[in-house]
Amino acid sequence: MLRHEFQPGRLVAGLFFTGAGVLYAGDAYGAWRTPWFVVFPLVLAGLCLAGATGVMARAVRRRRDRRRAAAPEGAGTAEGAG
C-alpha cells in the first residue's frame, strides 16, 4: 500500500534537476566542459514538462474520481451483477 499518492510531475522535475547536477559534476570532475548557460534551458524544459505532466496527472485523477463517484455501489463486480 502506498503511503502517499504518486506525483509524476515531481518525478519529471527531479530527473531534469538530477541531469543538471550530473552535468555540473562531470564538469567539476574534469570529464567534460559545461558552459554555465547550458543548464538554464535544461532546467526550464524540465520545469515546463513537469508542469504539463502534473496538469495531465491531475486531470486523469479527477476524471477517475468522478467516474468512481458516479458509479453505483458494486457496479462492475460479481456482487453487483446479482
PDB file of N, CA, C and O in Angstrom, residues 16-80:
ATOM      1  N   PHE A  16      15.138  15.955 -14.326  1.00  0.00           N
ATOM      2  CA  PHE A  16      15.831  17.035 -15.030  1.00  0.00           C
ATOM      3  C   PHE A  16      16.831  17.739 -14.118  1.00  0.00           C
ATOM      4  O   PHE A  16      17.930  18.095 -14.556  1.00  0.00           O
ATOM      5  N   PHE A  17      16.488  17.937 -12.850  1.00  0.00           N
ATOM      6  CA  PHE A  17      17.439  18.546 -11.921  1.00  0.00           C
ATOM      7  C   PHE A  17      18.626  17.618 -11.658  1.00  0.00           C
ATOM      8  O   PHE A  17      19.753  18.077 -11.510  1.00  0.00           O
ATOM      9  N   THR A  18      18.371  16.318 -11.626  1.00  0.00           N
ATOM     10  CA  THR A  18      19.468  15.361 -11.481  1.00  0.00           C
ATOM     11  C   THR A  18      20.379  15.408 -12.704  1.00  0.00           C
ATOM     12  O   THR A  18      21.611  15.357 -12.575  1.00  0.00           O
ATOM     13  N   GLY A  19      19.776  15.535 -13.878  1.00  0.00           N
ATOM     14  CA  GLY A  19      20.584  15.669 -15.099  1.00  0.00           C
ATOM     15  C   GLY A  19      21.454  16.917 -15.071  1.00  0.00           C
ATOM     16  O   GLY A  19      22.626  16.882 -15.475  1.00  0.00           O
ATOM     17  N   ALA A  20      20.902  18.023 -14.587  1.00  0.00           N
ATOM     18  CA  ALA A  20      21.695  19.249 -14.474  1.00  0.00           C
ATOM     19  C   ALA A  20      22.830  19.054 -13.472  1.00  0.00           C
ATOM     20  O   ALA A  20      23.964  19.509 -13.703  1.00  0.00           O
ATOM     21  N   GLY A  21      22.555  18.371 -12.385  1.00  0.00           N
ATOM     22  CA  GLY A  21      23.601  18.088 -11.402  1.00  0.00           C
ATOM     23  C   GLY A  21      24.701  17.205 -11.966  1.00  0.00           C
ATOM     24  O   GLY A  21      25.881  17.409 -11.680  1.00  0.00           O
ATOM     25  N   VAL A  22      24.316  16.225 -12.774  1.00  0.00           N
ATOM     26  CA  VAL A  22      25.303  15.345 -13.401  1.00  0.00           C
ATOM     27  C   VAL A  22      26.179  16.137 -14.372  1.00  0.00           C
ATOM     28  O   VAL A  22      27.398  15.914 -14.449  1.00  0.00           O
ATOM     29  N   LEU A  23      25.569  17.071 -15.094  1.00  0.00           N
ATOM     30  CA  LEU A  23      26.366  17.910 -16.000  1.00  0.00           C
ATOM     31  C   LEU A  23      27.427  18.701 -15.243  1.00  0.00           C
ATOM     32  O   LEU A  23      28.595  18.733 -15.634  1.00  0.00           O
ATOM     33  N   TYR A  24      27.019  19.325 -14.153  1.00  0.00           N
ATOM     34  CA  TYR A  24      27.976  20.100 -13.369  1.00  0.00           C
ATOM     35  C   TYR A  24      28.987  19.213 -12.649  1.00  0.00           C
ATOM     36  O   TYR A  24      30.151  19.590 -12.494  1.00  0.00           O
ATOM     37  N   ALA A  25      28.569  18.031 -12.210  1.00  0.00           N
ATOM     38  CA  ALA A  25      29.512  17.109 -11.565  1.00  0.00           C
ATOM     39  C   ALA A  25      30.567  16.631 -12.565  1.00  0.00           C
ATOM     40  O   ALA A  25      31.753  16.525 -12.224  1.00  0.00           O
ATOM     41  N   GLY A  26      30.137  16.348 -13.795  1.00  0.00           N
ATOM     42  CA  GLY A  26      31.097  15.955 -14.826  1.00  0.00           C
ATOM     43  C   GLY A  26      32.074  17.070 -15.145  1.00  0.00           C
ATOM     44  O   GLY A  26      33.257  16.828 -15.399  1.00  0.00           O
ATOM     45  N   ASP A  27      31.578  18.306 -15.111  1.00  0.00           N
ATOM     46  CA  ASP A  27      32.458  19.456 -15.335  1.00  0.00           C
ATOM     47  C   ASP A  27      33.440  19.611 -14.185  1.00  0.00           C
ATOM     48  O   ASP A  27      34.629  19.863 -14.390  1.00  0.00           O
ATOM     49  N   ALA A  28      32.975  19.440 -12.962  1.00  0.00           N
ATOM     50  CA  ALA A  28      33.848  19.577 -11.808  1.00  0.00           C
ATOM     51  C   ALA A  28      34.898  18.467 -11.768  1.00  0.00           C
ATOM     52  O   ALA A  28      36.036  18.688 -11.354  1.00  0.00           O
ATOM     53  N   TYR A  29      34.525  17.278 -12.190  1.00  0.00           N
ATOM     54  CA  TYR A  29      35.439  16.144 -12.213  1.00  0.00           C
ATOM     55  C   TYR A  29      36.457  16.271 -13.348  1.00  0.00           C
ATOM     56  O   TYR A  29      37.520  15.679 -13.302  1.00  0.00           O
ATOM     57  N   GLY A  30      36.120  17.036 -14.362  1.00  0.00           N
ATOM     58  CA  GLY A  30      37.019  17.227 -15.488  1.00  0.00           C
ATOM     59  C   GLY A  30      36.727  16.292 -16.655  1.00  0.00           C
ATOM     60  O   GLY A  30      37.521  16.206 -17.586  1.00  0.00           O
ATOM     61  N   ALA A  31      35.610  15.596 -16.613  1.00  0.00           N
ATOM     62  CA  ALA A  31      35.264  14.667 -17.688  1.00  0.00           C
ATOM     63  C   ALA A  31      34.883  15.412 -18.959  1.00  0.00           C
ATOM     64  O   ALA A  31      35.138  14.946 -20.065  1.00  0.00           O
ATOM     65  N   TRP A  32      34.285  16.580 -18.816  1.00  0.00           N
ATOM     66  CA  TRP A  32      33.903  17.423 -19.939  1.00  0.00           C
ATOM     67  C   TRP A  32      33.772  18.851 -19.465  1.00  0.00           C
ATOM     68  O   TRP A  32      33.804  19.129 -18.283  1.00  0.00           O
ATOM     69  N   ARG A  33      33.594  19.748 -20.404  1.00  0.00           N
ATOM     70  CA  ARG A  33      33.445  21.172 -20.099  1.00  0.00           C
ATOM     71  C   ARG A  33      31.990  21.564 -20.337  1.00  0.00           C
ATOM     72  O   ARG A  33      31.461  21.390 -21.427  1.00  0.00           O
ATOM     73  N   THR A  34      31.342  22.099 -19.306  1.00  0.00           N
ATOM     74  CA  THR A  34      29.948  22.517 -19.413  1.00  0.00           C
ATOM     75  C   THR A  34      29.873  24.030 -19.246  1.00  0.00           C
ATOM     76  O   THR A  34      30.189  24.542 -18.167  1.00  0.00           O
ATOM     77  N   PRO A  35      29.477  24.764 -20.276  1.00  0.00           N
ATOM     78  CA  PRO A  35      29.305  26.212 -20.102  1.00  0.00           C
ATOM     79  C   PRO A  35      28.186  26.501 -19.099  1.00  0.00           C
ATOM     80  O   PRO A  35      27.242  25.730 -18.948  1.00  0.00           O
ATOM     81  N   TRP A  36      28.271  27.618 -18.412  1.00  0.00           N
ATOM     82  CA  TRP A  36      27.324  27.949 -17.343  1.00  0.00           C
ATOM     83  C   TRP A  36      25.893  28.101 -17.856  1.00  0.00           C
ATOM     84  O   TRP A  36      24.948  27.832 -17.152  1.00  0.00           O
ATOM     85  N   PHE A  37      25.730  28.522 -19.111  1.00  0.00           N
ATOM     86  CA  PHE A  37      24.390  28.803 -19.636  1.00  0.00           C
ATOM     87  C   PHE A  37      23.660  27.569 -20.161  1.00  0.00           C
ATOM     88  O   PHE A  37      22.490  27.658 -20.504  1.00  0.00           O
ATOM     89  N   VAL A  38      24.313  26.427 -20.203  1.00  0.00           N
ATOM     90  CA  VAL A  38      23.692  25.212 -20.739  1.00  0.00           C
ATOM     91  C   VAL A  38      22.595  24.691 -19.813  1.00  0.00           C
ATOM     92  O   VAL A  38      21.593  24.123 -20.265  1.00  0.00           O
ATOM     93  N   VAL A  39      22.739  24.919 -18.535  1.00  0.00           N
ATOM     94  CA  VAL A  39      21.796  24.350 -17.572  1.00  0.00           C
ATOM     95  C   VAL A  39      20.451  25.069 -17.608  1.00  0.00           C
ATOM     96  O   VAL A  39      19.412  24.465 -17.335  1.00  0.00           O
ATOM     97  N   PHE A  40      20.416  26.341 -17.962  1.00  0.00           N
ATOM     98  CA  PHE A  40      19.156  27.089 -17.980  1.00  0.00           C
ATOM     99  C   PHE A  40      18.096  26.467 -18.892  1.00  0.00           C
ATOM    100  O   PHE A  40      16.964  26.262 -18.458  1.00  0.00           O
ATOM    101  N   PRO A  41      18.409  26.151 -20.147  1.00  0.00           N
ATOM    102  CA  PRO A  41      17.384  25.507 -20.981  1.00  0.00           C
ATOM    103  C   PRO A  41      16.975  24.125 -20.458  1.00  0.00           C
ATOM    104  O   PRO A  41      15.808  23.746 -20.532  1.00  0.00           O
ATOM    105  N   LEU A  42      17.934  23.403 -19.881  1.00  0.00           N
ATOM    106  CA  LEU A  42      17.636  22.082 -19.335  1.00  0.00           C
ATOM    107  C   LEU A  42      16.659  22.189 -18.167  1.00  0.00           C
ATOM    108  O   LEU A  42      15.647  21.469 -18.111  1.00  0.00           O
ATOM    109  N   VAL A  43      16.921  23.098 -17.251  1.00  0.00           N
ATOM    110  CA  VAL A  43      16.039  23.281 -16.097  1.00  0.00           C
ATOM    111  C   VAL A  43      14.690  23.849 -16.537  1.00  0.00           C
ATOM    112  O   VAL A  43      13.635  23.408 -16.063  1.00  0.00           O
ATOM    113  N   LEU A  44      14.692  24.799 -17.448  1.00  0.00           N
ATOM    114  CA  LEU A  44      13.437  25.375 -17.927  1.00  0.00           C
ATOM    115  C   LEU A  44      12.577  24.327 -18.633  1.00  0.00           C
ATOM    116  O   LEU A  44      11.360  24.242 -18.388  1.00  0.00           O
ATOM    117  N   ALA A  45      13.181  23.519 -19.479  1.00  0.00           N
ATOM    118  CA  ALA A  45      12.433  22.452 -20.153  1.00  0.00           C
ATOM    119  C   ALA A  45      11.898  21.449 -19.132  1.00  0.00           C
ATOM    120  O   ALA A  45      10.757  20.990 -19.240  1.00  0.00           O
ATOM    121  N   GLY A  46      12.701  21.140 -18.133  1.00  0.00           N
ATOM    122  CA  GLY A  46      12.266  20.212 -17.091  1.00  0.00           C
ATOM    123  C   GLY A  46      11.086  20.752 -16.312  1.00  0.00           C
ATOM    124  O   GLY A  46      10.137  20.020 -16.017  1.00  0.00           O
ATOM    125  N   LEU A  47      11.126  22.021 -15.967  1.00  0.00           N
ATOM    126  CA  LEU A  47      10.017  22.618 -15.231  1.00  0.00           C
ATOM    127  C   LEU A  47       8.747  22.680 -16.074  1.00  0.00           C
ATOM    128  O   LEU A  47       7.645  22.442 -15.571  1.00  0.00           O
ATOM    129  N   CYS A  48       8.892  23.004 -17.354  1.00  0.00           N
ATOM    130  CA  CYS A  48       7.717  23.036 -18.240  1.00  0.00           C
ATOM    131  C   CYS A  48       7.114  21.642 -18.408  1.00  0.00           C
ATOM    132  O   CYS A  48       5.893  21.476 -18.324  1.00  0.00           O
ATOM    133  N   LEU A  49       7.956  20.649 -18.621  1.00  0.00           N
ATOM    134  CA  LEU A  49       7.447  19.283 -18.753  1.00  0.00           C
ATOM    135  C   LEU A  49       6.853  18.776 -17.443  1.00  0.00           C
ATOM    136  O   LEU A  49       5.841  18.066 -17.450  1.00  0.00           O
ATOM    137  N   ALA A  50       7.457  19.147 -16.328  1.00  0.00           N
ATOM    138  CA  ALA A  50       6.913  18.741 -15.026  1.00  0.00           C
ATOM    139  C   ALA A  50       5.548  19.377 -14.798  1.00  0.00           C
ATOM    140  O   ALA A  50       4.626  18.723 -14.289  1.00  0.00           O
ATOM    141  N   GLY A  51       5.389  20.626 -15.179  1.00  0.00           N
ATOM    142  CA  GLY A  51       4.096  21.288 -15.045  1.00  0.00           C
ATOM    143  C   GLY A  51       3.037  20.644 -15.918  1.00  0.00           C
ATOM    144  O   GLY A  51       1.907  20.408 -15.470  1.00  0.00           O
ATOM    145  N   ALA A  52       3.396  20.357 -17.158  1.00  0.00           N
ATOM    146  CA  ALA A  52       2.447  19.708 -18.066  1.00  0.00           C
ATOM    147  C   ALA A  52       2.088  18.306 -17.565  1.00  0.00           C
ATOM    148  O   ALA A  52       0.916  17.902 -17.612  1.00  0.00           O
ATOM    149  N   THR A  53       3.066  17.584 -17.057  1.00  0.00           N
ATOM    150  CA  THR A  53       2.817  16.249 -16.518  1.00  0.00           C
ATOM    151  C   THR A  53       1.915  16.319 -15.294  1.00  0.00           C
ATOM    152  O   THR A  53       1.001  15.509 -15.133  1.00  0.00           O
ATOM    153  N   GLY A  54       2.147  17.304 -14.443  1.00  0.00           N
ATOM    154  CA  GLY A  54       1.312  17.475 -13.264  1.00  0.00           C
ATOM    155  C   GLY A  54      -0.128  17.809 -13.612  1.00  0.00           C
ATOM    156  O   GLY A  54      -1.068  17.291 -13.001  1.00  0.00           O
ATOM    157  N   VAL A  55      -0.313  18.663 -14.604  1.00  0.00           N
ATOM    158  CA  VAL A  55      -1.667  19.026 -15.044  1.00  0.00           C
ATOM    159  C   VAL A  55      -2.381  17.798 -15.623  1.00  0.00           C
ATOM    160  O   VAL A  55      -3.560  17.558 -15.333  1.00  0.00           O
ATOM    161  N   MET A  56      -1.678  17.028 -16.430  1.00  0.00           N
ATOM    162  CA  MET A  56      -2.286  15.832 -17.009  1.00  0.00           C
ATOM    163  C   MET A  56      -2.626  14.805 -15.934  1.00  0.00           C
ATOM    164  O   MET A  56      -3.699  14.189 -15.967  1.00  0.00           O
ATOM    165  N   ALA A  57      -1.739  14.615 -14.985  1.00  0.00           N
ATOM    166  CA  ALA A  57      -1.998  13.646 -13.912  1.00  0.00           C
ATOM    167  C   ALA A  57      -3.193  14.083 -13.079  1.00  0.00           C
ATOM    168  O   ALA A  57      -4.026  13.251 -12.696  1.00  0.00           O
ATOM    169  N   ARG A  58      -3.310  15.366 -12.817  1.00  0.00           N
ATOM    170  CA  ARG A  58      -4.451  15.862 -12.051  1.00  0.00           C
ATOM    171  C   ARG A  58      -5.755  15.673 -12.823  1.00  0.00           C
ATOM    172  O   ARG A  58      -6.778  15.295 -12.256  1.00  0.00           O
ATOM    173  N   ALA A  59      -5.721  15.919 -14.131  1.00  0.00           N
ATOM    174  CA  ALA A  59      -6.920  15.732 -14.947  1.00  0.00           C
ATOM    175  C   ALA A  59      -7.348  14.265 -14.960  1.00  0.00           C
ATOM    176  O   ALA A  59      -8.535  13.955 -14.840  1.00  0.00           O
ATOM    177  N   VAL A  60      -6.384  13.370 -15.100  1.00  0.00           N
ATOM    178  CA  VAL A  60      -6.700  11.941 -15.100  1.00  0.00           C
ATOM    179  C   VAL A  60      -7.244  11.534 -13.743  1.00  0.00           C
ATOM    180  O   VAL A  60      -8.223  10.793 -13.653  1.00  0.00           O
ATOM    181  N   ARG A  61      -6.633  12.011 -12.671  1.00  0.00           N
ATOM    182  CA  ARG A  61      -7.081  11.662 -11.322  1.00  0.00           C
ATOM    183  C   ARG A  61      -8.489  12.182 -11.057  1.00  0.00           C
ATOM    184  O   ARG A  61      -9.320  11.492 -10.479  1.00  0.00           O
ATOM    185  N   ARG A  62      -8.772  13.412 -11.497  1.00  0.00           N
ATOM    186  CA  ARG A  62     -10.112  13.979 -11.314  1.00  0.00           C
ATOM    187  C   ARG A  62     -11.160  13.180 -12.078  1.00  0.00           C
ATOM    188  O   ARG A  62     -12.239  12.907 -11.571  1.00  0.00           O
ATOM    189  N   ARG A  63     -10.827  12.833 -13.313  1.00  0.00           N
ATOM    190  CA  ARG A  63     -11.774  12.081 -14.135  1.00  0.00           C
ATOM    191  C   ARG A  63     -12.051  10.715 -13.516  1.00  0.00           C
ATOM    192  O   ARG A  63     -13.185  10.261 -13.471  1.00  0.00           O
ATOM    193  N   ARG A  64     -10.998  10.061 -13.023  1.00  0.00           N
ATOM    194  CA  ARG A  64     -11.161   8.754 -12.401  1.00  0.00           C
ATOM    195  C   ARG A  64     -12.004   8.854 -11.128  1.00  0.00           C
ATOM    196  O   ARG A  64     -12.870   8.031 -10.881  1.00  0.00           O
ATOM    197  N   ASP A  65     -11.761   9.899 -10.328  1.00  0.00           N
ATOM    198  CA  ASP A  65     -12.534  10.088  -9.104  1.00  0.00           C
ATOM    199  C   ASP A  65     -14.001  10.376  -9.408  1.00  0.00           C
ATOM    200  O   ASP A  65     -14.887   9.904  -8.701  1.00  0.00           O
ATOM    201  N   ARG A  66     -14.255  11.177 -10.449  1.00  0.00           N
ATOM    202  CA  ARG A  66     -15.646  11.455 -10.834  1.00  0.00           C
ATOM    203  C   ARG A  66     -16.357  10.189 -11.293  1.00  0.00           C
ATOM    204  O   ARG A  66     -17.519   9.978 -11.017  1.00  0.00           O
ATOM    205  N   ARG A  67     -15.635   9.362 -12.038  1.00  0.00           N
ATOM    206  CA  ARG A  67     -16.209   8.113 -12.523  1.00  0.00           C
ATOM    207  C   ARG A  67     -16.556   7.182 -11.358  1.00  0.00           C
ATOM    208  O   ARG A  67     -17.589   6.531 -11.356  1.00  0.00           O
ATOM    209  N   ARG A  68     -15.675   7.120 -10.372  1.00  0.00           N
ATOM    210  CA  ARG A  68     -15.938   6.285  -9.201  1.00  0.00           C
ATOM    211  C   ARG A  68     -17.131   6.799  -8.411  1.00  0.00           C
ATOM    212  O   ARG A  68     -17.909   6.024  -7.892  1.00  0.00           O
ATOM    213  N   ALA A  69     -17.244   8.113  -8.296  1.00  0.00           N
ATOM    214  CA  ALA A  69     -18.352   8.696  -7.533  1.00  0.00           C
ATOM    215  C   ALA A  69     -19.685   8.490  -8.250  1.00  0.00           C
ATOM    216  O   ALA A  69     -20.721   8.323  -7.605  1.00  0.00           O
ATOM    217  N   ALA A  70     -19.678   8.480  -9.567  1.00  0.00           N
ATOM    218  CA  ALA A  70     -20.907   8.344 -10.344  1.00  0.00           C
ATOM    219  C   ALA A  70     -21.340   6.889 -10.477  1.00  0.00           C
ATOM    220  O   ALA A  70     -22.509   6.611 -10.732  1.00  0.00           O
ATOM    221  N   ALA A  71     -20.402   5.949 -10.324  1.00  0.00           N
ATOM    222  CA  ALA A  71     -20.745   4.542 -10.488  1.00  0.00           C
ATOM    223  C   ALA A  71     -21.584   4.067  -9.303  1.00  0.00           C
ATOM    224  O   ALA A  71     -21.318   4.416  -8.163  1.00  0.00           O
ATOM    225  N   PRO A  72     -22.615   3.269  -9.583  1.00  0.00           N
ATOM    226  CA  PRO A  72     -23.433   2.732  -8.482  1.00  0.00           C
ATOM    227  C   PRO A  72     -22.617   1.762  -7.636  1.00  0.00           C
ATOM    228  O   PRO A  72     -21.632   1.203  -8.091  1.00  0.00           O
ATOM    229  N   GLU A  73     -23.028   1.580  -6.414  1.00  0.00           N
ATOM    230  CA  GLU A  73     -22.351   0.692  -5.463  1.00  0.00           C
ATOM    231  C   GLU A  73     -22.312  -0.729  -6.022  1.00  0.00           C
ATOM    232  O   GLU A  73     -23.328  -1.293  -6.410  1.00  0.00           O
ATOM    233  N   GLY A  74     -21.128  -1.321  -6.086  1.00  0.00           N
ATOM    234  CA  GLY A  74     -20.986  -2.693  -6.537  1.00  0.00           C
ATOM    235  C   GLY A  74     -21.037  -2.874  -8.037  1.00  0.00           C
ATOM    236  O   GLY A  74     -21.087  -3.984  -8.531  1.00  0.00           O
ATOM    237  N   ALA A  75     -21.031  -1.773  -8.807  1.00  0.00           N
ATOM    238  CA  ALA A  75     -21.068  -1.909 -10.272  1.00  0.00           C
ATOM    239  C   ALA A  75     -19.755  -2.483 -10.775  1.00  0.00           C
ATOM    240  O   ALA A  75     -18.685  -2.103 -10.348  1.00  0.00           O
ATOM    241  N   GLY A  76     -19.837  -3.397 -11.690  1.00  0.00           N
ATOM    242  CA  GLY A  76     -18.644  -3.980 -12.308  1.00  0.00           C
ATOM    243  C   GLY A  76     -18.030  -5.095 -11.509  1.00  0.00           C
ATOM    244  O   GLY A  76     -16.987  -5.607 -11.852  1.00  0.00           O
ATOM    245  N   THR A  77     -18.655  -5.512 -10.436  1.00  0.00           N
ATOM    246  CA  THR A  77     -18.139  -6.624  -9.650  1.00  0.00           C
ATOM    247  C   THR A  77     -19.125  -7.768  -9.699  1.00  0.00           C
ATOM    248  O   THR A  77     -20.285  -7.625 -10.104  1.00  0.00           O
ATOM    249  N   ALA A  78     -18.719  -8.917  -9.248  1.00  0.00           N
ATOM    250  CA  ALA A  78     -19.595 -10.101  -9.242  1.00  0.00           C
ATOM    251  C   ALA A  78     -20.753  -9.893  -8.268  1.00  0.00           C
ATOM    252  O   ALA A  78     -21.858 -10.391  -8.478  1.00  0.00           O
ATOM    253  N   GLU A  79     -20.526  -9.108  -7.203  1.00  0.00           N
ATOM    254  CA  GLU A  79     -21.582  -8.882  -6.213  1.00  0.00           C
ATOM    255  C   GLU A  79     -22.697  -8.029  -6.805  1.00  0.00           C
ATOM    256  O   GLU A  79     -23.863  -8.215  -6.506  1.00  0.00           O
ATOM    257  N   GLY A  80     -22.349  -7.039  -7.641  1.00  0.00           N
ATOM    258  CA  GLY A  80     -23.342  -6.132  -8.201  1.00  0.00           C
ATOM    259  C   GLY A  80     -24.074  -6.707  -9.399  1.00  0.00           C
ATOM    260  O   GLY A  80     -25.053  -6.164  -9.870  1.00  0.00           O
TER     261      GLY A  80
END
